Coordinates of C-alpha atoms in Angstrom, one line a residue:
M1 CA -5.2 9.5 -35.0
H2 CA -3.3 12.5 -33.7
L3 CA -1.1 13.1 -36.7
L4 CA 0.9 16.0 -35.1
S5 CA 1.7 13.9 -32.0
A6 CA 2.8 11.0 -34.2
L7 CA 5.1 13.1 -36.3
V8 CA 6.7 14.7 -33.2
A9 CA 7.1 11.3 -31.5
L10 CA 8.8 9.9 -34.5
G11 CA 11.0 12.9 -35.1
G12 CA 12.1 12.6 -31.5
L13 CA 13.7 9.3 -31.9
A14 CA 17.0 11.0 -32.6
P15 CA 17.1 14.7 -33.6
G16 CA 17.1 15.0 -37.3
V17 CA 17.5 11.3 -38.0
I18 CA 14.2 10.7 -39.8
V19 CA 14.4 13.7 -42.2
R20 CA 18.1 13.4 -42.7
R21 CA 18.2 9.7 -43.4
C22 CA 14.8 9.0 -44.9
R23 CA 15.4 7.2 -48.2
L24 CA 13.0 9.4 -50.1
G25 CA 15.3 12.3 -49.1
N26 CA 12.9 15.1 -48.1
A27 CA 10.5 16.2 -45.5
A28 CA 7.5 15.0 -47.5
A29 CA 8.9 11.5 -47.4
A30 CA 9.4 11.8 -43.7
I31 CA 5.7 12.7 -43.2
L32 CA 4.6 9.7 -45.4
F33 CA 7.0 7.4 -43.4
A34 CA 5.5 8.6 -40.1
C35 CA 2.0 8.0 -41.2
T36 CA 2.6 4.5 -42.6
T37 CA 4.6 3.6 -39.5
M38 CA 1.8 4.5 -37.1
M39 CA -0.9 2.8 -39.3
T40 CA 1.1 -0.4 -39.8
L41 CA 2.2 -0.9 -36.2
T42 CA -1.0 0.0 -34.4
G43 CA -3.8 -0.7 -36.9
C44 CA -6.7 1.6 -37.7
G45 CA -8.5 3.4 -34.9
P46 CA -7.6 5.6 -31.9
G47 CA -4.9 4.9 -29.4
T48 CA -1.4 5.1 -30.8
R49 CA 1.4 4.4 -28.4
G50 CA 4.2 6.8 -27.9
S51 CA 4.3 10.3 -26.5
P52 CA 5.8 13.5 -27.9
G53 CA 9.5 14.0 -27.4
E54 CA 12.4 11.7 -27.2
A55 CA 11.6 8.5 -25.3
P56 CA 13.9 8.2 -22.3
L57 CA 15.9 5.1 -21.9
Q58 CA 14.5 2.8 -19.3
P59 CA 16.6 2.8 -16.1
G60 CA 18.1 -0.5 -15.1
V61 CA 18.0 -2.0 -18.6
R62 CA 21.2 -3.8 -19.5
S63 CA 22.7 -3.6 -23.0
H64 CA 23.3 -6.9 -24.8
V65 CA 25.1 -5.8 -27.9
T66 CA 27.8 -3.4 -28.9
V67 CA 26.9 -1.0 -31.7
V68 CA 29.2 -1.4 -34.7
D69 CA 29.7 1.2 -37.4
T70 CA 27.9 -0.9 -40.1
P71 CA 25.8 -3.6 -38.5
T72 CA 24.4 -6.3 -40.7
W73 CA 21.6 -8.8 -40.7
A74 CA 24.0 -11.7 -40.6
G75 CA 26.4 -10.2 -38.0
E76 CA 24.2 -8.7 -35.3
V77 CA 20.5 -7.9 -36.3
A78 CA 19.1 -11.4 -37.0
S79 CA 20.0 -12.8 -33.6
L80 CA 18.6 -9.7 -31.9
L81 CA 15.2 -9.9 -33.7
H82 CA 15.0 -13.7 -33.4
R83 CA 15.5 -13.4 -29.7
N84 CA 13.1 -10.6 -29.0
C85 CA 10.5 -10.4 -31.8
T86 CA 9.8 -13.7 -33.7
A87 CA 7.6 -15.2 -31.0
C88 CA 4.9 -12.9 -32.4
H89 CA 6.4 -11.8 -35.7
R90 CA 6.2 -15.1 -37.6
P91 CA 3.8 -16.4 -40.3
V92 CA 1.2 -17.7 -37.9
G93 CA 2.0 -15.3 -35.0
S94 CA -0.2 -12.6 -33.6
A95 CA 1.8 -9.8 -35.2
P96 CA 0.8 -8.4 -38.7
F97 CA 4.0 -9.4 -40.4
S98 CA 6.9 -11.8 -40.0
L99 CA 10.6 -11.0 -39.2
L100 CA 12.1 -14.4 -39.6
D101 CA 14.2 -13.7 -42.7
Y102 CA 16.3 -10.9 -44.1
E103 CA 14.0 -9.7 -46.8
E104 CA 11.0 -9.4 -44.4
A105 CA 13.1 -7.4 -41.9
A106 CA 15.0 -5.2 -44.3
S107 CA 11.9 -4.0 -46.0
R108 CA 10.7 -2.7 -42.6
A109 CA 14.1 -1.5 -41.1
D110 CA 12.9 2.1 -40.7
R111 CA 9.7 0.9 -39.0
I112 CA 11.6 -1.4 -36.7
A113 CA 14.0 1.4 -35.7
G114 CA 11.1 3.8 -35.1
A115 CA 9.0 1.4 -33.0
T116 CA 11.9 0.2 -30.9
G117 CA 13.2 3.7 -30.4
R118 CA 9.9 4.8 -29.0
R119 CA 9.7 1.6 -26.9
Y120 CA 6.5 0.8 -28.7
M121 CA 8.1 -2.6 -29.5
P122 CA 8.6 -5.0 -28.0
P123 CA 5.3 -4.5 -26.1
W124 CA 6.0 -4.4 -22.4
L125 CA 4.2 -1.9 -20.2
P126 CA 5.3 -2.5 -16.6
A127 CA 7.9 0.0 -15.3
P128 CA 11.3 -1.4 -14.6
G129 CA 12.2 -2.1 -11.0
V130 CA 8.6 -2.6 -9.8
G131 CA 7.9 -6.3 -9.6
E132 CA 9.9 -9.0 -11.3
F133 CA 8.0 -10.7 -14.0
Q134 CA 8.5 -13.7 -16.2
G135 CA 9.3 -13.2 -19.9
E136 CA 10.1 -9.5 -19.6
R137 CA 10.5 -8.0 -23.1
R138 CA 12.9 -5.0 -23.0
L139 CA 15.6 -3.8 -25.3
G140 CA 18.8 -2.2 -23.9
E141 CA 20.1 1.1 -25.1
S142 CA 22.8 -0.4 -27.3
E143 CA 20.2 -2.8 -28.9
I144 CA 17.9 0.1 -29.8
A145 CA 20.9 2.1 -31.2
L146 CA 22.0 -0.9 -33.3
L147 CA 18.6 -1.2 -35.0
L148 CA 18.6 2.5 -35.7
R149 CA 22.1 2.4 -37.1
W150 CA 21.2 -0.6 -39.3
A151 CA 18.2 1.3 -40.8
E152 CA 20.4 4.4 -41.3
V153 CA 23.0 2.5 -43.3
G154 CA 20.5 0.9 -45.6
A155 CA 19.8 -2.4 -43.7
P156 CA 22.7 -4.4 -45.2
E157 CA 22.5 -8.2 -45.2
G158 CA 26.2 -9.1 -44.7
D159 CA 27.4 -12.6 -45.3
S160 CA 24.2 -14.6 -45.8
A161 CA 26.1 -17.8 -45.2
A162 CA 27.0 -16.6 -41.7
A163 CA 23.5 -15.6 -40.7
P164 CA 22.1 -17.5 -37.8
P165 CA 19.2 -19.8 -38.7
P166 CA 15.7 -18.5 -37.7
P167 CA 14.2 -20.1 -34.6
S168 CA 12.3 -23.3 -35.2
F169 CA 8.6 -23.3 -34.5
P170 CA 7.6 -27.0 -34.8
S171 CA 3.9 -26.0 -34.4
E172 CA 1.8 -23.0 -35.1
W173 CA 0.9 -23.2 -31.4
S174 CA 3.4 -21.4 -29.1
L175 CA 3.2 -24.2 -26.5
G176 CA 3.5 -27.0 -29.0
E177 CA 0.7 -29.2 -30.3
P178 CA -2.2 -29.2 -27.9
D179 CA -3.7 -32.4 -26.5
M180 CA -7.1 -31.1 -27.8
V181 CA -8.0 -28.3 -30.2
V182 CA -11.5 -26.9 -29.9
E183 CA -12.8 -25.0 -32.9
F184 CA -15.6 -22.3 -32.6
P185 CA -18.1 -21.5 -35.3
E186 CA -17.1 -18.7 -37.7
Y187 CA -18.4 -15.3 -36.8
P188 CA -18.8 -12.6 -39.5
V189 CA -17.6 -9.2 -38.2
P190 CA -19.5 -6.5 -40.0
A191 CA -17.6 -3.7 -41.8
E192 CA -19.1 -0.9 -39.8
G193 CA -20.6 -0.3 -36.4
R194 CA -19.8 -0.1 -32.8
D195 CA -17.5 -2.4 -30.9
L196 CA -18.9 -5.9 -30.4
Y197 CA -18.6 -8.4 -27.5
R198 CA -19.5 -11.8 -29.0
N199 CA -19.6 -14.9 -26.9
L200 CA -19.1 -18.1 -29.0
V201 CA -20.2 -21.4 -27.4
V202 CA -18.9 -24.9 -28.0
Q203 CA -19.5 -28.1 -26.0
I204 CA -16.1 -29.7 -25.1
P205 CA -15.7 -33.1 -26.9
L206 CA -14.6 -35.0 -23.8
D207 CA -15.5 -38.5 -22.7
V208 CA -13.8 -38.5 -19.4
P209 CA -12.8 -35.8 -16.9
R210 CA -9.5 -34.1 -17.4
W211 CA -7.2 -31.6 -15.7
V212 CA -6.1 -28.6 -17.8
R213 CA -2.6 -27.4 -17.3
A214 CA -2.4 -24.7 -20.0
V215 CA -4.7 -23.0 -22.6
E216 CA -3.6 -21.3 -25.8
V217 CA -6.2 -19.0 -27.4
R218 CA -6.0 -18.3 -31.2
P219 CA -8.9 -15.9 -31.6
G220 CA -8.8 -15.2 -35.4
D221 CA -7.8 -12.2 -37.3
P222 CA -6.0 -9.7 -35.0
K223 CA -7.1 -6.8 -37.2
V224 CA -10.6 -7.1 -35.8
V225 CA -10.1 -9.0 -32.6
H226 CA -8.9 -6.6 -29.9
H227 CA -8.8 -9.2 -27.1
A228 CA -10.4 -12.4 -26.1
R229 CA -11.4 -14.2 -22.8
M230 CA -12.2 -17.9 -22.4
M231 CA -14.7 -19.1 -19.8
V232 CA -16.4 -22.4 -18.9
D233 CA -20.1 -23.2 -18.3
T234 CA -21.0 -26.4 -16.6
T235 CA -24.7 -25.7 -17.3
T236 CA -26.6 -25.2 -20.5
S237 CA -27.2 -21.5 -19.9
S238 CA -24.7 -20.2 -22.5
R239 CA -26.0 -22.7 -25.1
D240 CA -29.5 -21.6 -24.4
L241 CA -28.7 -17.9 -24.8
A242 CA -26.9 -18.6 -28.1
A243 CA -30.0 -20.4 -29.4
L244 CA -32.0 -17.2 -28.9
E245 CA -29.9 -15.0 -31.2
A246 CA -29.2 -15.1 -34.9
G247 CA -25.8 -16.3 -35.8
P248 CA -23.3 -18.1 -33.6
G249 CA -23.0 -17.1 -30.0
F250 CA -24.6 -14.2 -28.1
D251 CA -23.8 -10.6 -27.4
G252 CA -22.6 -8.9 -24.2
M253 CA -19.5 -8.3 -22.2
H254 CA -21.1 -9.0 -18.8
M255 CA -22.1 -12.6 -18.6
R256 CA -25.8 -13.3 -18.6
S257 CA -25.1 -17.0 -18.3
A258 CA -23.4 -19.1 -15.7
A259 CA -20.0 -19.0 -17.6
G260 CA -17.0 -17.9 -15.6
S261 CA -13.2 -18.2 -15.2
P262 CA -12.2 -21.8 -14.6
G263 CA -10.5 -22.8 -11.4
G264 CA -8.9 -19.5 -10.4
F265 CA -7.5 -18.8 -13.8
F266 CA -8.1 -15.7 -16.0
I267 CA -7.6 -17.1 -19.6
G268 CA -7.3 -14.6 -22.4
W269 CA -5.5 -13.4 -25.5
T270 CA -4.1 -9.9 -26.3
P271 CA -1.7 -8.9 -29.1
G272 CA 1.8 -9.9 -28.1
K273 CA 0.7 -12.1 -25.2
V274 CA 2.8 -15.3 -24.9
P275 CA 0.7 -18.1 -23.3
H276 CA 1.9 -19.6 -20.0
A277 CA 2.9 -23.2 -19.9
G278 CA 1.1 -23.6 -16.6
R279 CA 1.9 -25.9 -13.6
E280 CA 0.9 -29.5 -13.1
D281 CA 0.1 -28.8 -9.5
L282 CA -2.3 -26.0 -10.3
A283 CA -4.3 -27.6 -13.2
W284 CA -8.1 -27.0 -13.3
H285 CA -10.9 -29.6 -13.7
L286 CA -12.8 -30.1 -16.9
E287 CA -15.8 -32.3 -17.0
P288 CA -17.4 -34.0 -20.0
G289 CA -20.4 -32.0 -21.3
T290 CA -18.9 -28.6 -20.2
Y291 CA -19.3 -25.7 -22.6
L292 CA -16.4 -23.5 -23.5
V293 CA -17.4 -19.8 -24.0
L294 CA -14.9 -17.6 -25.9
Q295 CA -15.7 -13.9 -25.5
L296 CA -14.3 -11.8 -28.4
H297 CA -14.0 -8.0 -28.3
L298 CA -14.4 -7.1 -32.0
R299 CA -13.8 -3.8 -33.6
P300 CA -15.1 -3.3 -37.2
T301 CA -12.4 -1.8 -39.5
G302 CA -14.4 -0.8 -42.6
E303 CA -14.2 -4.3 -44.2
A304 CA -16.3 -7.3 -43.4
V305 CA -14.0 -10.0 -41.9
P306 CA -14.9 -13.5 -40.9
V307 CA -13.4 -14.6 -37.6
R308 CA -12.8 -18.3 -36.8
A309 CA -11.3 -18.9 -33.4
R310 CA -9.6 -22.0 -31.9
V311 CA -8.5 -22.9 -28.4
G312 CA -5.7 -25.4 -27.7
L313 CA -5.9 -27.4 -24.4
H314 CA -2.9 -29.0 -22.7
F315 CA -3.8 -31.6 -20.1
A316 CA -2.0 -32.4 -16.9
T317 CA -1.0 -36.0 -16.1
T318 CA -1.9 -35.9 -12.5
P319 CA -4.6 -34.1 -10.4
P320 CA -3.5 -30.7 -8.8
R321 CA -2.3 -30.4 -5.2
R322 CA -3.4 -26.8 -4.7
M323 CA -6.0 -24.4 -6.1
P324 CA -5.6 -20.7 -6.9
L325 CA -8.4 -18.1 -6.8
L326 CA -8.9 -14.7 -8.5
L327 CA -8.9 -11.5 -6.6
M328 CA -10.4 -8.7 -8.8
L329 CA -10.2 -5.1 -7.7
E330 CA -12.6 -2.9 -9.7
S331 CA -14.1 0.6 -9.8
R332 CA -17.1 1.7 -11.8
D333 CA -17.1 5.2 -10.3
I334 CA -15.7 6.7 -13.6
D335 CA -17.0 10.0 -14.8
I336 CA -14.1 12.0 -16.3
A337 CA -14.6 15.6 -17.4
P338 CA -13.0 16.8 -20.7
G339 CA -9.6 18.1 -20.0
D340 CA -9.2 16.3 -16.6
T341 CA -5.5 15.1 -16.6
A342 CA -5.6 13.3 -13.2
F343 CA -8.9 11.5 -12.5
V344 CA -8.3 8.8 -9.9
V345 CA -10.2 5.7 -8.9
E346 CA -9.2 3.1 -6.2
D347 CA -10.3 -0.2 -4.8
R348 CA -8.7 -2.4 -2.1
Y349 CA -9.1 -5.7 -0.3
R350 CA -7.8 -7.0 3.0
L351 CA -6.5 -10.5 3.0
P352 CA -8.1 -12.8 5.6
V353 CA -5.3 -15.4 5.2
P354 CA -1.7 -15.5 4.0
V355 CA -1.4 -15.9 0.3
E356 CA 1.0 -16.0 -2.6
L357 CA 0.4 -13.6 -5.6
L358 CA 1.1 -15.5 -8.8
S359 CA 0.2 -12.9 -11.5
V360 CA -1.5 -9.6 -12.1
Y361 CA -3.7 -8.5 -15.0
P362 CA -4.5 -4.7 -15.2
H363 CA -7.2 -3.4 -17.5
A364 CA -8.3 0.0 -18.6
H365 CA -9.2 1.7 -22.0
Y366 CA -7.7 4.6 -24.0
V367 CA -7.5 7.4 -21.4
G368 CA -6.0 5.2 -18.7
K369 CA -2.5 6.6 -18.0
R370 CA -0.9 5.5 -14.8
L371 CA -1.9 2.1 -13.4
Q372 CA -0.6 1.1 -10.1
G373 CA -1.0 -1.9 -7.7
W374 CA 0.5 -2.0 -4.3
V375 CA 0.1 -3.7 -0.9
V376 CA 0.2 -2.2 2.6
L377 CA 1.6 -4.8 5.0
P378 CA 0.3 -5.3 8.6
D379 CA 3.3 -3.4 9.9
G380 CA 2.5 -0.4 7.8
G381 CA 5.1 -1.0 5.2
R382 CA 4.2 -0.6 1.5
R383 CA 5.3 -2.8 -1.4
D384 CA 4.7 -1.9 -5.1
L385 CA 3.2 -4.9 -7.0
I386 CA 3.1 -3.3 -10.5
R387 CA 3.3 0.2 -12.0
I388 CA 2.6 1.2 -15.6
E389 CA 3.5 4.8 -16.3
D390 CA 2.1 5.0 -19.8
W391 CA -0.8 2.5 -20.3
D392 CA -1.6 1.3 -23.8
F393 CA -5.0 -0.4 -24.3
N394 CA -3.6 -2.1 -27.4
F395 CA -1.1 -4.1 -25.5
Q396 CA -2.7 -5.2 -22.2
D397 CA -1.3 -8.4 -20.8
E398 CA -1.2 -10.7 -17.8
Y399 CA 2.1 -10.5 -15.9
R400 CA 3.4 -13.5 -14.0
Y401 CA 5.8 -12.9 -11.1
R402 CA 9.1 -14.7 -11.4
E403 CA 8.7 -15.7 -7.8
P404 CA 5.4 -15.8 -5.9
V405 CA 4.9 -12.6 -3.8
Q406 CA 4.3 -13.7 -0.2
L407 CA 1.7 -11.7 1.7
P408 CA 0.6 -12.2 5.3
T409 CA -2.8 -12.0 6.8
G410 CA -4.1 -8.5 7.1
S411 CA -2.3 -7.2 4.1
V412 CA -4.3 -4.6 2.1
V413 CA -4.0 -5.0 -1.7
T414 CA -4.8 -1.8 -3.5
M415 CA -5.6 -0.8 -7.1
H416 CA -4.9 2.9 -8.0
Y417 CA -5.6 4.2 -11.5
T418 CA -5.1 7.7 -13.0
Y419 CA -6.7 8.8 -16.2
D420 CA -5.8 11.6 -18.6
N421 CA -8.8 12.9 -20.6
S422 CA -7.0 15.8 -22.2
S423 CA -5.8 16.6 -25.7
A424 CA -2.2 16.0 -24.4
N425 CA -3.0 12.3 -24.2
P426 CA -2.1 11.0 -27.7
R427 CA -4.3 8.0 -27.2
N428 CA -7.5 9.9 -26.4
P429 CA -10.2 8.6 -28.7
F430 CA -11.9 12.1 -28.9
D431 CA -10.5 15.3 -30.3
P432 CA -11.6 17.6 -28.7
P433 CA -12.0 15.5 -25.5
R434 CA -15.5 14.5 -24.4
R435 CA -16.9 13.4 -21.1
I436 CA -16.0 9.7 -20.5
T437 CA -17.8 7.4 -18.2
H438 CA -17.7 3.7 -17.2
G439 CA -18.9 1.4 -20.0
L440 CA -18.1 -1.5 -22.3
Q441 CA -17.3 0.3 -25.5
S442 CA -13.6 1.0 -26.2
T443 CA -14.3 4.7 -26.0
D444 CA -15.8 4.3 -22.6
E445 CA -13.6 3.5 -19.6
M446 CA -13.0 0.7 -17.2
A447 CA -10.8 0.0 -14.1
E448 CA -9.9 -3.6 -13.2
M449 CA -6.9 -5.3 -11.7
T450 CA -7.0 -9.1 -11.3
F451 CA -4.6 -11.0 -9.2
Q452 CA -4.2 -14.8 -9.2
V453 CA -3.7 -15.7 -5.5
L454 CA -2.8 -19.0 -3.9
P455 CA -3.5 -19.6 -0.2
S456 CA -0.2 -20.3 1.5
D457 CA -1.9 -23.0 3.5
P458 CA -4.2 -25.2 1.3
D459 CA -6.5 -25.6 4.3
D460 CA -7.2 -21.8 4.1
L461 CA -8.8 -22.1 0.7
P462 CA -12.5 -22.3 1.9
T463 CA -11.9 -19.2 4.2
L464 CA -10.4 -17.2 1.3
A465 CA -13.1 -18.3 -1.2
A466 CA -15.9 -17.3 1.2
D467 CA -14.4 -14.0 2.0
L468 CA -13.9 -13.2 -1.7
D469 CA -17.5 -14.1 -2.4
R470 CA -18.6 -11.7 0.4
F471 CA -16.3 -9.0 -1.1
Y472 CA -17.7 -9.4 -4.6
Y473 CA -21.3 -9.5 -3.4
Q474 CA -20.8 -6.4 -1.4
A475 CA -19.3 -4.7 -4.4
I476 CA -22.4 -5.6 -6.4
L477 CA -24.6 -4.3 -3.7
D478 CA -22.7 -1.0 -3.5
W479 CA -22.9 -0.5 -7.2
E480 CA -26.6 -1.2 -7.3
A481 CA -27.1 1.1 -4.3
Q482 CA -25.4 3.9 -6.1
Q483 CA -27.7 3.3 -9.1
N484 CA -30.8 3.2 -7.0
R485 CA -29.8 6.3 -5.0
A486 CA -29.4 8.2 -8.3
L487 CA -32.8 6.8 -9.5
G488 CA -34.5 7.8 -6.3
Q489 CA -33.2 11.4 -6.6
S490 CA -34.5 11.6 -10.2
L491 CA -37.9 10.2 -9.3
E492 CA -38.1 12.5 -6.3
S493 CA -37.4 15.5 -8.5
E494 CA -40.2 14.4 -10.8
G495 CA -42.6 14.2 -7.9
R496 CA -42.9 10.4 -8.2
L497 CA -42.6 10.0 -4.4
D498 CA -43.7 6.3 -3.9
E499 CA -41.3 5.2 -6.6
A500 CA -38.6 7.3 -5.1
L501 CA -39.1 5.7 -1.7
E502 CA -38.8 2.2 -3.3
A503 CA -35.6 3.1 -5.0
Y504 CA -34.2 4.4 -1.8
R505 CA -35.2 1.2 0.0
Q506 CA -33.4 -0.8 -2.6
A507 CA -30.3 1.3 -2.1
L508 CA -30.3 0.4 1.6
L509 CA -29.8 -3.3 0.8
A510 CA -26.1 -2.6 0.6
G511 CA -26.1 -1.2 4.2
D512 CA -27.1 1.8 6.1
D513 CA -26.4 5.1 4.3
A514 CA -27.2 8.4 6.1
E515 CA -27.7 10.3 2.9
V516 CA -30.2 7.8 1.6
V517 CA -32.1 7.6 4.9
A518 CA -32.3 11.4 4.9
S519 CA -33.7 11.4 1.4
M520 CA -36.4 9.1 2.6
A521 CA -37.2 11.5 5.5
R522 CA -37.5 14.3 3.0
V523 CA -40.0 12.3 0.9
F524 CA -42.0 11.4 4.0
V525 CA -42.2 15.2 4.8
R526 CA -43.6 15.9 1.4
Q527 CA -46.1 13.1 1.8
G528 CA -47.2 14.3 5.2
E529 CA -46.0 11.1 6.9
T530 CA -44.7 13.0 9.9
V531 CA -44.0 10.0 12.2
S532 CA -42.0 8.2 9.5
A533 CA -40.3 11.5 8.6
V534 CA -39.1 12.1 12.2
L535 CA -37.9 8.4 12.6
A536 CA -36.0 8.5 9.3
A537 CA -34.5 11.9 10.0
E538 CA -33.3 10.9 13.5
R539 CA -31.8 7.7 12.1
A540 CA -30.0 9.6 9.4
A541 CA -28.6 12.1 12.0
A542 CA -27.4 9.3 14.2
L543 CA -25.7 7.5 11.3
S544 CA -23.9 10.8 10.4
G545 CA -22.8 11.3 14.0
R546 CA -24.9 14.5 13.9
A547 CA -22.0 16.0 11.9
N548 CA -23.7 16.6 8.6
P549 CA -25.5 20.1 8.5
R550 CA -27.7 19.1 5.5
I551 CA -29.0 16.0 7.4
L552 CA -29.6 18.1 10.5
G553 CA -31.5 20.6 8.4
T554 CA -33.7 17.7 7.2
L555 CA -34.2 16.7 10.9
A556 CA -35.3 20.2 11.8
R557 CA -37.9 20.3 9.0
A558 CA -39.2 16.9 10.1
Y559 CA -39.6 18.1 13.7
A560 CA -41.3 21.2 12.5
E561 CA -43.8 19.2 10.4
A562 CA -44.5 17.1 13.5
G563 CA -45.2 20.2 15.6
R564 CA -42.0 19.8 17.7
M565 CA -41.0 23.4 17.2
E566 CA -38.6 23.9 20.1
E567 CA -36.6 20.8 19.0
A568 CA -36.8 22.1 15.4
R569 CA -35.3 25.5 16.2
E570 CA -32.6 24.0 18.3
V571 CA -31.5 21.5 15.6
A572 CA -31.7 24.3 12.9
A573 CA -29.4 26.5 15.0
Q574 CA -26.9 23.6 15.3
A575 CA -27.0 22.9 11.6
A576 CA -26.5 26.6 10.7
E577 CA -23.5 26.9 13.1
L578 CA -22.0 23.7 11.8
A579 CA -22.3 24.8 8.1
A580 CA -20.7 28.1 9.0
R581 CA -17.8 26.4 10.7
R582 CA -17.2 24.2 7.7
G583 CA -17.1 27.1 5.3
L584 CA -20.4 26.4 3.6
P585 CA -21.9 30.0 3.5
E586 CA -24.8 29.3 1.2
L587 CA -25.9 26.3 3.2
A588 CA -25.4 28.3 6.5
D589 CA -27.5 31.1 5.2
S590 CA -30.3 28.7 4.1
L591 CA -30.3 27.0 7.6
A592 CA -30.3 30.4 9.3
A593 CA -33.3 31.4 7.3
L594 CA -35.0 28.1 8.3
R595 CA -34.3 28.9 12.0
R596 CA -35.7 32.4 11.7
S597 CA -38.9 31.0 10.1
L598 CA -39.3 28.5 12.9
R599 CA -39.3 31.4 15.5
G600 CA -42.7 32.3 14.1
G601 CA -44.1 28.8 14.7
S602 CA -44.1 27.6 11.1
P603 CA -41.3 26.1 8.9

């Protein structure tokens, strides 16, 4: 935890308020209050929300209450907290404490004022004015001021008889009693160790096929469960993997089984997430014998904790009329140097058919900072789909548009993420900062943005599904090509030339790549395979448009090895001139030296 940042952030709620009004009456009490506030609201571990300085009021947020001189629980505060907080802050909710009654809220008045003043609570990350989402959780300026004033005056109750009754929750389940509850085996989370991704597997107890309208995930103790994802497996592959490992389930974030998201839905749980009631016309199919796979991201806290997860299924009464699909944009090209405040990754997809965007789910880890999604329309116009200015890994969520976003054929949907791996980022897990690369641990990084899309014309579903399959397959090939290219370079440097060639050949499965073909030509030169070297080098030069001086240098060397000295000298001269024009003096000097050596008849 960055203690100094936490103190500054809390002190910035309103100048002097914390020290002046703190009930212990001195600066030491203020420091204690700041520490306990951060620990209670965020839990142990890196990644506290809030930035130094006074949090600016969100533009466009409307105030719902008028601040009175002495607000009371009965008069103003209870209704405000019931309306905005108790969906999570209730005895069986996802939050660590309840705010249903006066005693529970009054004992935490200072914490409530601090968290709402920094806009840490209620958790809602999208910037106002960019996308209109269902269930937006924002407090207006006067609402925040009222909670601060209530804490300052000692959190009075007022006339208890006049207090509004707490909201009624007829069930521990937010969507009401499910049609079916599936319980997963208890999993013991160890006290120490690295993050865990555990996949728990249960066969669904169904006798007849059903259509699932909504799913509510209750993953167990939120102190150790960071987030959860539910998948389905119509084969026995997940069960078979679980049988090979000790304890319930099997490890791993990337599925080694056939489990996947059901019917175009990404089903998950995060702290503060309110499950969606779903739509009858978009339910997904569930067959008897199907296995449910619940993937839990678990973070040891220093104490062994048993986790027992449940899933509630709500069935539709009629088959669906339409089917959505998932469009996931992703980048694994993440390698962020310590101190880099603006590392950027992007991914994009061109729509082959018109669609409706139903929801968006962004995902990054601790040094993610500015997460954006937008679309460029066929006429060149741009529309923002979501923007998060201050990402918080602890409160990721799926955001559903109030009205589907209509996008025509040819629209290009783009993900654009910016990362801050500096000490100025209060959520940086390392102090001092370290190099951070793509990976599955919380202290690694990821970049994903998943859209739920619905073809505007149901007849376009096969076209969109096939194109998305092609898009994902190409993304896999590109990633594997990148890995194989790096492997080939490593093997080449070690002199393991046959293995290097095989790695380069595997890299070309993703498509022609001039740099990879040039690397193969270089290996052929070292092996004395002059015919192959010339053919590969000429191919690489053609792929690059004869505009890459390094590749032209490789071609010159291949010609020289084949005894084609005049062509070698001519190409070397072209390469040296091109490098000079492009402001690459060291490369230009090297190529000029190659040209001079060729004048004597040897490379």
